[in-house]
């Protein structure tokens, strides 16, 4: 079973809100500002799935697509970009306030 299938809150066929490049990613990049409470459509390959944003996330910033434990590596575009400085809930904004090098 594909990762997107395992994480899906529901299949989503609306507009695209965030993008994952690699199946190992634990964050998606927001394509525009996403308001708190928005059910964001995330694309991985040709599949979309939904993640509810738990806070506002600016365009170009990252959305956690699953729970990320403190100390766990943050993976974007299939590459490690840092590690979580605190527990990060699914749907949270992931940025300098909760990621260290």
PDB file of C-alpha atoms in Angstrom:
ATOM      1  CA  UNK A   1       0.000   0.000   0.000  1.00  0.00           C
ATOM      2  CA  UNK A   2       1.343   3.425  -0.960  1.00  0.00           C
ATOM      3  CA  UNK A   3       2.194   5.948   1.757  1.00  0.00           C
ATOM      4  CA  UNK A   4      -0.430   8.386   0.456  1.00  0.00           C
ATOM      5  CA  UNK A   5      -3.087   5.659   0.732  1.00  0.00           C
ATOM      6  CA  UNK A   6      -2.104   4.938   4.329  1.00  0.00           C
ATOM      7  CA  UNK A   7      -2.244   8.616   5.325  1.00  0.00           C
ATOM      8  CA  UNK A   8      -5.359   9.688   3.475  1.00  0.00           C
ATOM      9  CA  UNK A   9      -8.048  11.376   5.484  1.00  0.00           C
ATOM     10  CA  UNK A  10     -10.047  11.202   2.252  1.00  0.00           C
ATOM     11  CA  UNK A  11      -9.375  11.244  -1.464  1.00  0.00           C
ATOM     12  CA  UNK A  12      -9.351  14.847  -2.617  1.00  0.00           C
ATOM     13  CA  UNK A  13     -10.013  15.971  -6.162  1.00  0.00           C
ATOM     14  CA  UNK A  14     -10.187  19.752  -5.605  1.00  0.00           C
ATOM     15  CA  UNK A  15      -7.455  22.343  -6.043  1.00  0.00           C
ATOM     16  CA  UNK A  16      -3.919  21.458  -5.024  1.00  0.00           C
ATOM     17  CA  UNK A  17      -2.618  23.168  -1.850  1.00  0.00           C
ATOM     18  CA  UNK A  18       0.714  21.470  -1.087  1.00  0.00           C
ATOM     19  CA  UNK A  19       3.227  19.230  -2.810  1.00  0.00           C
ATOM     20  CA  UNK A  20       5.421  16.291  -1.790  1.00  0.00           C
ATOM     21  CA  UNK A  21       8.188  15.203  -4.159  1.00  0.00           C
ATOM     22  CA  UNK A  22       9.362  11.965  -2.572  1.00  0.00           C
ATOM     23  CA  UNK A  23       7.488   9.222  -0.741  1.00  0.00           C
ATOM     24  CA  UNK A  24       9.990   9.515   2.139  1.00  0.00           C
ATOM     25  CA  UNK A  25       8.997  13.168   2.763  1.00  0.00           C
ATOM     26  CA  UNK A  26       7.307  13.913   6.076  1.00  0.00           C
ATOM     27  CA  UNK A  27       6.456  17.474   5.059  1.00  0.00           C
ATOM     28  CA  UNK A  28       4.761  19.026   2.041  1.00  0.00           C
ATOM     29  CA  UNK A  29       5.494  22.485   0.613  1.00  0.00           C
ATOM     30  CA  UNK A  30       2.502  24.849   0.591  1.00  0.00           C
ATOM     31  CA  UNK A  31       1.768  26.315  -2.837  1.00  0.00           C
ATOM     32  CA  UNK A  32      -0.128  29.272  -1.344  1.00  0.00           C
ATOM     33  CA  UNK A  33      -1.098  30.566   2.105  1.00  0.00           C
ATOM     34  CA  UNK A  34      -3.189  27.977   3.961  1.00  0.00           C
ATOM     35  CA  UNK A  35      -5.562  29.087   6.715  1.00  0.00           C
ATOM     36  CA  UNK A  36      -5.877  27.279  10.023  1.00  0.00           C
ATOM     37  CA  UNK A  37      -8.535  24.573   9.802  1.00  0.00           C
ATOM     38  CA  UNK A  38      -8.271  24.233   6.019  1.00  0.00           C
ATOM     39  CA  UNK A  39      -8.360  20.693   4.677  1.00  0.00           C
ATOM     40  CA  UNK A  40      -5.322  20.989   2.407  1.00  0.00           C
ATOM     41  CA  UNK A  41      -5.047  18.841  -0.716  1.00  0.00           C
ATOM     42  CA  UNK A  42      -1.532  17.385  -0.833  1.00  0.00           C
ATOM     43  CA  UNK A  43      -0.122  15.790  -3.985  1.00  0.00           C
ATOM     44  CA  UNK A  44       2.360  12.918  -4.109  1.00  0.00           C
ATOM     45  CA  UNK A  45       3.026  11.674  -7.634  1.00  0.00           C
ATOM     46  CA  UNK A  46      -0.441  11.379  -9.213  1.00  0.00           C
ATOM     47  CA  UNK A  47      -2.326  10.921  -5.939  1.00  0.00           C
ATOM     48  CA  UNK A  48      -3.913  13.535  -3.690  1.00  0.00           C
ATOM     49  CA  UNK A  49      -4.754  13.201  -0.013  1.00  0.00           C
ATOM     50  CA  UNK A  50      -6.027  15.651   2.588  1.00  0.00           C
ATOM     51  CA  UNK A  51      -4.335  17.005   5.714  1.00  0.00           C
ATOM     52  CA  UNK A  52      -6.079  19.550   7.949  1.00  0.00           C
ATOM     53  CA  UNK A  53      -3.837  22.535   8.759  1.00  0.00           C
ATOM     54  CA  UNK A  54      -3.743  23.030  12.535  1.00  0.00           C
ATOM     55  CA  UNK A  55      -2.416  26.576  12.163  1.00  0.00           C
ATOM     56  CA  UNK A  56      -1.925  29.122   9.377  1.00  0.00           C
ATOM     57  CA  UNK A  57       0.932  28.245   7.016  1.00  0.00           C
ATOM     58  CA  UNK A  58       2.446  30.767   4.571  1.00  0.00           C
ATOM     59  CA  UNK A  59       3.150  29.979   0.921  1.00  0.00           C
ATOM     60  CA  UNK A  60       6.480  28.199   0.514  1.00  0.00           C
ATOM     61  CA  UNK A  61       6.530  26.934   4.098  1.00  0.00           C
ATOM     62  CA  UNK A  62       6.083  23.314   5.134  1.00  0.00           C
ATOM     63  CA  UNK A  63       3.067  21.330   6.357  1.00  0.00           C
ATOM     64  CA  UNK A  64       3.631  18.212   8.490  1.00  0.00           C
ATOM     65  CA  UNK A  65       1.887  15.332   6.739  1.00  0.00           C
ATOM     66  CA  UNK A  66       2.218  13.040   9.762  1.00  0.00           C
ATOM     67  CA  UNK A  67       3.301  13.165  13.399  1.00  0.00           C
ATOM     68  CA  UNK A  68       7.015  14.002  13.723  1.00  0.00           C
ATOM     69  CA  UNK A  69       8.714  13.260  17.045  1.00  0.00           C
ATOM     70  CA  UNK A  70      11.224  15.594  18.691  1.00  0.00           C
ATOM     71  CA  UNK A  71      14.675  14.710  17.314  1.00  0.00           C
ATOM     72  CA  UNK A  72      13.269  13.021  14.198  1.00  0.00           C
ATOM     73  CA  UNK A  73      14.695  14.043  10.824  1.00  0.00           C
ATOM     74  CA  UNK A  74      12.648  16.453   8.690  1.00  0.00           C
ATOM     75  CA  UNK A  75      12.586  15.178   5.103  1.00  0.00           C
ATOM     76  CA  UNK A  76      11.668  17.415   2.154  1.00  0.00           C
ATOM     77  CA  UNK A  77      12.257  16.500  -1.526  1.00  0.00           C
ATOM     78  CA  UNK A  78      13.700  13.192  -0.281  1.00  0.00           C
ATOM     79  CA  UNK A  79      16.510  15.009   1.565  1.00  0.00           C
ATOM     80  CA  UNK A  80      17.114  15.592   5.274  1.00  0.00           C
ATOM     81  CA  UNK A  81      16.792  19.345   5.918  1.00  0.00           C
ATOM     82  CA  UNK A  82      17.001  19.328   9.717  1.00  0.00           C
ATOM     83  CA  UNK A  83      15.444  17.709  12.742  1.00  0.00           C
ATOM     84  CA  UNK A  84      12.416  18.479  14.858  1.00  0.00           C
ATOM     85  CA  UNK A  85      13.261  20.581  17.934  1.00  0.00           C
ATOM     86  CA  UNK A  86       9.884  19.627  19.456  1.00  0.00           C
ATOM     87  CA  UNK A  87       7.072  17.186  18.734  1.00  0.00           C
ATOM     88  CA  UNK A  88       5.232  18.296  15.587  1.00  0.00           C
ATOM     89  CA  UNK A  89       1.622  17.256  15.073  1.00  0.00           C
ATOM     90  CA  UNK A  90       0.192  16.254  11.715  1.00  0.00           C
ATOM     91  CA  UNK A  91      -1.047  19.431  10.031  1.00  0.00           C
ATOM     92  CA  UNK A  92       1.356  21.783  11.870  1.00  0.00           C
ATOM     93  CA  UNK A  93       3.450  24.504  10.308  1.00  0.00           C
ATOM     94  CA  UNK A  94       7.056  23.253  10.065  1.00  0.00           C
ATOM     95  CA  UNK A  95       9.648  26.043  10.019  1.00  0.00           C
ATOM     96  CA  UNK A  96      12.540  27.545  12.017  1.00  0.00           C
ATOM     97  CA  UNK A  97      10.471  27.608  15.233  1.00  0.00           C
ATOM     98  CA  UNK A  98      10.380  23.791  15.395  1.00  0.00           C
ATOM     99  CA  UNK A  99      13.326  22.673  13.203  1.00  0.00           C
ATOM    100  CA  UNK A 100      17.075  22.775  13.904  1.00  0.00           C
ATOM    101  CA  UNK A 101      20.021  21.978  11.627  1.00  0.00           C
TER     102      UNK A 101
END
